[in-house]
Structures are given as C-alpha cells and as structure tokens.
Coordinates of C-alpha atoms (C1' of nucleotides) in Angstrom, one line a residue:
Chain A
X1 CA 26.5 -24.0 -33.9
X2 CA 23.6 -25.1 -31.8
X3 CA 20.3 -24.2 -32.1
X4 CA 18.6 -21.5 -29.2
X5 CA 15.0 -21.6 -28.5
X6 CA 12.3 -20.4 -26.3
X7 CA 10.2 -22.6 -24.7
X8 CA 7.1 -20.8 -27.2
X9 CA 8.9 -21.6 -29.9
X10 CA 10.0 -25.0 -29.3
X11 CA 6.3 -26.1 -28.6
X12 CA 5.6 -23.7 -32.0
X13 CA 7.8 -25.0 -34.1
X14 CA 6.6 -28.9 -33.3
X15 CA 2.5 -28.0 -33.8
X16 CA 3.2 -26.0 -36.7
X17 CA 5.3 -29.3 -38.5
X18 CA 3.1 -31.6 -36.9
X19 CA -0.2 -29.8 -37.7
X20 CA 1.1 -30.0 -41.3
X21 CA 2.4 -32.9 -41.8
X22 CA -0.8 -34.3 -40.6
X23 CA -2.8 -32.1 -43.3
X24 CA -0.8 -33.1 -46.2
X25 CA 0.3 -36.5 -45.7
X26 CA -2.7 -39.4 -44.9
X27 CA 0.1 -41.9 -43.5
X28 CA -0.2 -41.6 -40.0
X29 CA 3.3 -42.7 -38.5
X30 CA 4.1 -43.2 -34.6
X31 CA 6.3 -41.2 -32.9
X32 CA 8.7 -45.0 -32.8
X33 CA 8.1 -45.1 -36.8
X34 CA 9.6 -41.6 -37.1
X35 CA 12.6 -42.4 -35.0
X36 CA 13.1 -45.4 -36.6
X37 CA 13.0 -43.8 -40.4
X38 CA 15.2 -40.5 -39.1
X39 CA 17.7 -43.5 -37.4
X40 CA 18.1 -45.2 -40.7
X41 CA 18.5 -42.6 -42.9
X42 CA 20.8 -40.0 -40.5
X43 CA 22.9 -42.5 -39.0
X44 CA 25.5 -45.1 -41.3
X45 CA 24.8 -48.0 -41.8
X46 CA 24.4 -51.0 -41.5
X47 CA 21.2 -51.1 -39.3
X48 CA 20.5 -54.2 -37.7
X49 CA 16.7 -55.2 -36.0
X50 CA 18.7 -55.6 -33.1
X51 CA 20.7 -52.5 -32.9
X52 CA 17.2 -50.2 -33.4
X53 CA 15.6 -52.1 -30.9
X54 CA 18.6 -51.4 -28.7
X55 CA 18.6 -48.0 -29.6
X56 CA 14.7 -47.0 -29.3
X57 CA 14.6 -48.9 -25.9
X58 CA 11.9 -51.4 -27.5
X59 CA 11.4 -55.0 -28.3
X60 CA 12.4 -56.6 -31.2
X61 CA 8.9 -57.6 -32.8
X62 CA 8.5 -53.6 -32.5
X63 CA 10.8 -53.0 -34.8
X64 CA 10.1 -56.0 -37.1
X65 CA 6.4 -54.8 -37.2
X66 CA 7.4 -51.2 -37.5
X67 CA 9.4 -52.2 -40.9
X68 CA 7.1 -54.4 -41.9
X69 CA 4.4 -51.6 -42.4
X70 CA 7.2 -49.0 -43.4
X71 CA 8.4 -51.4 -45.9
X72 CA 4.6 -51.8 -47.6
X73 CA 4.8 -47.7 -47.2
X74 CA 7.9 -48.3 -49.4
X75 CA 9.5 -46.1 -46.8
X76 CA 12.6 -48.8 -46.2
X77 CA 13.8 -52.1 -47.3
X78 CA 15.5 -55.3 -45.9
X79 CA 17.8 -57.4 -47.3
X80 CA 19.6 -60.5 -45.7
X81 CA 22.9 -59.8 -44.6
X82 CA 25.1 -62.4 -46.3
X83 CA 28.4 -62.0 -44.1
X84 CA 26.2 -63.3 -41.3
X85 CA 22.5 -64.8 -42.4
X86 CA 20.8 -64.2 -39.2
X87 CA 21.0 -60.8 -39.8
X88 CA 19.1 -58.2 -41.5
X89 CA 20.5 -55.1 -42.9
X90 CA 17.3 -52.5 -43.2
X91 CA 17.9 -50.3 -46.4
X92 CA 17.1 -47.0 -47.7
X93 CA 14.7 -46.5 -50.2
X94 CA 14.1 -43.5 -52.7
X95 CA 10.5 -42.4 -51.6
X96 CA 11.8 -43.0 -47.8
X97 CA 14.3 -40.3 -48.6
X98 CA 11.6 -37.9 -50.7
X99 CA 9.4 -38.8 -47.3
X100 CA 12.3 -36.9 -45.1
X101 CA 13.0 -34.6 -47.5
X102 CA 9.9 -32.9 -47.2
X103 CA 9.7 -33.3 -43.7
X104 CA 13.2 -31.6 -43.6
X105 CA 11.5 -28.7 -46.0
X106 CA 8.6 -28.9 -43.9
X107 CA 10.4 -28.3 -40.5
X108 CA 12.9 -25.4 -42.3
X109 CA 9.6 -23.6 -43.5
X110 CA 7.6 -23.3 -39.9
X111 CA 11.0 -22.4 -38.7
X112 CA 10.6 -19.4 -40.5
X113 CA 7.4 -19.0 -40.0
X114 CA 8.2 -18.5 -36.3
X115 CA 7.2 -15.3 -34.8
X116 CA 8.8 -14.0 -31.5
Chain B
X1 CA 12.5 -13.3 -35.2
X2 CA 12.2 -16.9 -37.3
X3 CA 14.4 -19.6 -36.7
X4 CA 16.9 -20.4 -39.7
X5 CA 18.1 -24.0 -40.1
X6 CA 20.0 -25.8 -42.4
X7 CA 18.9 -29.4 -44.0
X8 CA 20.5 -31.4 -41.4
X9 CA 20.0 -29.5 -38.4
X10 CA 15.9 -29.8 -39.3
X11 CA 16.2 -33.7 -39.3
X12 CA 19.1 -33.8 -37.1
X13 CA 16.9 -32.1 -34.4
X14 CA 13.6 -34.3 -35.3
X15 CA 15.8 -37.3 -34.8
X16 CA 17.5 -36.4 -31.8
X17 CA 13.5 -35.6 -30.0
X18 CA 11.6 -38.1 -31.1
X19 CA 14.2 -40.9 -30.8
X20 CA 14.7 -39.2 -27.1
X21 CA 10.6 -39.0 -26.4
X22 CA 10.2 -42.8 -27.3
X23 CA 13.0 -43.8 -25.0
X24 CA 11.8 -41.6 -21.9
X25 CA 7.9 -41.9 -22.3
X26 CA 6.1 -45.2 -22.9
X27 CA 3.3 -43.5 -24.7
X28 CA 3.7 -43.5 -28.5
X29 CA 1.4 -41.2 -29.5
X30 CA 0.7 -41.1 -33.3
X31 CA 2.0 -37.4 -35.2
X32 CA -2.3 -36.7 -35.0
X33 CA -2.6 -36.9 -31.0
X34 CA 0.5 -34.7 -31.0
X35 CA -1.4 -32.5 -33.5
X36 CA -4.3 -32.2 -31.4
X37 CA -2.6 -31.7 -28.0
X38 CA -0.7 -28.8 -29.8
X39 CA -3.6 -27.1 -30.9
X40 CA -5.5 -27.9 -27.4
X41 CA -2.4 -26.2 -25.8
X42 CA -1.3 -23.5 -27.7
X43 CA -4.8 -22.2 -29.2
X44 CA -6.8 -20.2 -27.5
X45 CA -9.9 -21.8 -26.4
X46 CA -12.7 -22.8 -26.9
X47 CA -11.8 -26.5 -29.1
X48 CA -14.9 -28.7 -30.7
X49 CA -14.7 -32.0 -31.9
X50 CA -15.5 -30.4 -35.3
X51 CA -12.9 -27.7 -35.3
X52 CA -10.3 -29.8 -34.7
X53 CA -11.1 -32.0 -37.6
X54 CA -11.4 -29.1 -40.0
X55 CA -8.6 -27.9 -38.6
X56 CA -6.1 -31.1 -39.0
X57 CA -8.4 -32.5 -42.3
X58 CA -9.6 -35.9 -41.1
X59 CA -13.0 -37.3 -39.7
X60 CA -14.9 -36.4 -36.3
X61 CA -14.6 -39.9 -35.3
X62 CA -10.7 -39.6 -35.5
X63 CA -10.8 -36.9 -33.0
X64 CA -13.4 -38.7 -30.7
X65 CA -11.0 -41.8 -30.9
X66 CA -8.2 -39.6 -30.3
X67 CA -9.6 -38.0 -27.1
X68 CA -10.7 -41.1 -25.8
X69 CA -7.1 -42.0 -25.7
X70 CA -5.5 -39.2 -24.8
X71 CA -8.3 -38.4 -21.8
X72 CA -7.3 -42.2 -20.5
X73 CA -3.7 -40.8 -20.8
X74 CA -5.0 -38.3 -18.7
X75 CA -4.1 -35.6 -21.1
X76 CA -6.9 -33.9 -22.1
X77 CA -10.9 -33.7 -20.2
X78 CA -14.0 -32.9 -22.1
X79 CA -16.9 -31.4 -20.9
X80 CA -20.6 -30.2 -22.4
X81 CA -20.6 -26.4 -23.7
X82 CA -23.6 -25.4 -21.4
X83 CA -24.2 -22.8 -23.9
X84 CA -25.0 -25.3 -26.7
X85 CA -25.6 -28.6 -25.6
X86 CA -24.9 -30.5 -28.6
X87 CA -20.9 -29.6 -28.2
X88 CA -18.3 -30.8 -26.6
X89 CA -15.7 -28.2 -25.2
X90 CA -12.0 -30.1 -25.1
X91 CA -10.0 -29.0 -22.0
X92 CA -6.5 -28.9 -21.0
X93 CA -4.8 -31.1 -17.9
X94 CA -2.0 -30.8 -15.6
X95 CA -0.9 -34.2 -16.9
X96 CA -1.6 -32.6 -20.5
X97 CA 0.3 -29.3 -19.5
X98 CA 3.5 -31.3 -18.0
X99 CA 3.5 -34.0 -20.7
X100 CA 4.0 -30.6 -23.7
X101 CA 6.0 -28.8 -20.9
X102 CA 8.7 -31.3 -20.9
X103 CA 8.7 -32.2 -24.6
X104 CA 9.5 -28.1 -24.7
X105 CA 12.3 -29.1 -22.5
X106 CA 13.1 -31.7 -24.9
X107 CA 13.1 -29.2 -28.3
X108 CA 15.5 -26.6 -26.5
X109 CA 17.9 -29.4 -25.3
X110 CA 18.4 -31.3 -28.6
X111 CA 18.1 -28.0 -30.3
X112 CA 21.6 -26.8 -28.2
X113 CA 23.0 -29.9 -28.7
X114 CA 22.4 -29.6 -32.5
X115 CA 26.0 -29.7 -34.2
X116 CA 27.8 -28.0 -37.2
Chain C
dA1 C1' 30.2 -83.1 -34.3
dA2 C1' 27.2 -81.6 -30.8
dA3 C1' 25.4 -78.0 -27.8
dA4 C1' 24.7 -73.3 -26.8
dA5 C1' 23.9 -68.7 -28.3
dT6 C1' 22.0 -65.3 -31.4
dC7 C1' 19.3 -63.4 -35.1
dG8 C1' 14.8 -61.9 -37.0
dA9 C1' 10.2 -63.5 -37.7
dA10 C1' 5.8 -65.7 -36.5
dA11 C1' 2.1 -66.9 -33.3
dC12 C1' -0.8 -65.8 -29.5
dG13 C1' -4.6 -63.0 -27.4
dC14 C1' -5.7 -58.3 -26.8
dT15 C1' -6.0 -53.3 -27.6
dT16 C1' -6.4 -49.4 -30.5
dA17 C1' -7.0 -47.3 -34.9
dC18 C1' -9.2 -46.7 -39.3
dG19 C1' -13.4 -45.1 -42.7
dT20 C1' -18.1 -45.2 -43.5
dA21 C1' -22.5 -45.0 -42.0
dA22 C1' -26.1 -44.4 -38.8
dC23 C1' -27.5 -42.6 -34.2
dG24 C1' -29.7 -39.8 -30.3
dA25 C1' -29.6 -35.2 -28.6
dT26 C1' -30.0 -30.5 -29.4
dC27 C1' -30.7 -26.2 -31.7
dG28 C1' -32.8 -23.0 -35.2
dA29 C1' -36.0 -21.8 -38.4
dA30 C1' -40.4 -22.3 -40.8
Chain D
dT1 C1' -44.5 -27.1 -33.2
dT2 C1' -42.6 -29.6 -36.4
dC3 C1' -39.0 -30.2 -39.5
dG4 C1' -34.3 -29.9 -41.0
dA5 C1' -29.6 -29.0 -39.8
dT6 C1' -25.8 -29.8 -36.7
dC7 C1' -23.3 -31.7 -32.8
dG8 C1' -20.4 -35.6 -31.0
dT9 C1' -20.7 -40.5 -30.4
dT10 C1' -21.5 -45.3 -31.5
dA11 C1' -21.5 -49.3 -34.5
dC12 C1' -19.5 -52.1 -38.0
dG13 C1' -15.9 -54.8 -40.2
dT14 C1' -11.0 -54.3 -41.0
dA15 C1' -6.2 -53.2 -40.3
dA16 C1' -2.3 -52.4 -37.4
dG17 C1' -0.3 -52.0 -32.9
dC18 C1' 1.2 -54.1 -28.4
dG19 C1' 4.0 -57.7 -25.1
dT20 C1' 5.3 -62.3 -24.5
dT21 C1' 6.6 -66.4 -26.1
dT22 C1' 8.1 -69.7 -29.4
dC23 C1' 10.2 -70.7 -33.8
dG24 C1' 13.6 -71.9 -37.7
dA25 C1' 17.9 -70.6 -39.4
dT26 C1' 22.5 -69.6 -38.7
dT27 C1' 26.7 -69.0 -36.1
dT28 C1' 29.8 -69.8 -32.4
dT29 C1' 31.5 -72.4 -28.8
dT30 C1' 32.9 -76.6 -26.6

DNA sequence: AAAAATCGAAACGCTTACGTAACGATCGAA
DNA sequence: TTCGATCGTTACGTAAGCGTTTCGATTTTT
C-alpha cells in the first residue's frame, strides 16, 4: 500500500517535520546521523561498523564518530561482539527509541496537517 | 486532503530518504540547513537573517553560519534590502531550486515504494 | 606456528559548527 | 542632530565533523 504524493506535498511534509523537529529538539543531527539511527532501529540486527559504513556509502571512522557522539546522546550503544571480538554489535537504547518515536509522531502529525 | 500514515510507514519512509540522500549527495547537511532551505523555498518571500531565527528558535549567528555554507554550496545568495540597509534579503538559486527539486523526487519515490 | 586479512578505533591536520558577546552600519525618534 | 534601537556579522574559545592513515586486537589462512 504505497504512499502517493505531490511533488508540494513531498517538499511540505519534509519542512513541516524538519522545521519542527528543529524547534523542539536542541540536538542538531546530520542527515548521516539520522540514517544511521533509522538503520539501527528499522532494520534487524546485528549492526556491524562495517555493514553501516557499507550501507551509507561512507568511511568507517564516519560511522565510529557518528556513534561515538550518538552514544554520549544516549541515542545507541555498543557492545563487543563475543562470537567474533573484532567486531562490534551497535545496540538499541530506550531514549534512542523515545527519540524515533516522536519523530514517527512528529512526521504522522504534519502529514495531517497537509493541505492540498 | 492530509496524508494518513501508519507508525512504520512515517519512519519507514524517513529511513528510506535520508539513507538514499546521503548515498547520492556528498553534502550532509544538518536537519537546520534543511530547515532553512525549506522555508527559503517554500515561503513566500522576503527572508531576514532574523525571521528565520525566530522562525526555527536558535541564534542569528546560526543562520549567518548556515548561509555561509549553504551560499558556498551554491544554494542560497544574499543580497542588501535596498529598502532598509541594515537587512539582508536571503534568495533562492538554481542549484538551491534543483538540489529541493530532486529531494521532492526522492519523497514521492520512497513514498511509492513504501510497503504494507 | 607464522603470516595475512579483517575489525573498529585512534591519530593527524583541517574545516565547520556552537553559544555568548561585542561590533559597525543603519534607521527612527526625541 | 544626537541618541537609542535594530540589523547582520565578526570574534572568541570550544566542540564536533571530515578524509586519510596508522594502530592494536583478533581471526583466518597457509
């Protein structure tokens, strides 16, 4: 059941969420930070440094320094992967989930808001 | 005519555009730049330095900064309001236009491609 | 057991961003 | 005309981002 929108509402629907999400949160994420979050916590796990990189098209120290500051946002966790130890598996976290949460609520609400 | 969408198609289509904006486009512009070339785009003119900060809640310089980037990007000019020298009016690009045109493009695709 | 490959992180120098405070330029009112 | 208010920018020190390269730890291969 996809979704069908006008290009007016498309653009609309982005600078109403951004605008807001802007206004009511102070963190300040990159469009790679989002992508990263939305990968870990809409795709199964596990989630590798690796594997992000591979999947953002990105280096790796990218997505090290991307977690690192995500991870003092509390946003995500890492723990060593103790099948392999050069891994590490990048975890969920409770306020990364509230984070998405709202930004789920967020985009659902403008999406109502549309007009046309 | 709003836009309804459940939970997962709201993050589901967030994931799917920004993961597919940082893999095509090397610029990683922060949610606030986005915010700002929204407004610039789909507001009517004219756009201050200081409406813009009202309008997305932070500080004059962090729209100064932000413009200084974007207009390097190439996606936004400024120019002095004749009218009242001590403003600047913000203006839109071709660069600016294509860069929102195509993210557009972007929303609709993901949006048809949206499952359940 | 030794060598090669792989993982994520750290180091390097540089750029960009932040918040706060101060600035010159300009306008409006007294 | 002078004084205060307002505009956007700059300056300051600090934090976070980048790409590239190197690193230690671990696993795999030979």
């Amino acid at each position: 059941m996809p979704v069908e929108l006008s290009p007016s509402q498309a653009l609309g629907l982005w600078h109403a969420v951004s605008l807001e999400q802007v206004r009511v949160d102070k963190r300040d994420l990159t469009l790679r930070q989002i992508s990263i979050l939305l990968q870990i916590y809409l795709v199964p796990p596990p989630h590798t440094v690796r594997g992000l990189a591979g999947i953002l098209g990105v280096t790796k120290p990218v997505i090290t320094r991307a977690l690192d500051t995500m991870g003092d946002l509390g946003l995500v966790t890492r723990v060593r992967d103790e099948r392999d130890k050069r891994n590490v598996i990048i975890r969920r976290t409770v306020d990364g989930a509230l984070y998405l949460e709202k930004l789920g609520d967020l985009i659902i609400d403008q999406g109502r808001k549309l007009p046309i």
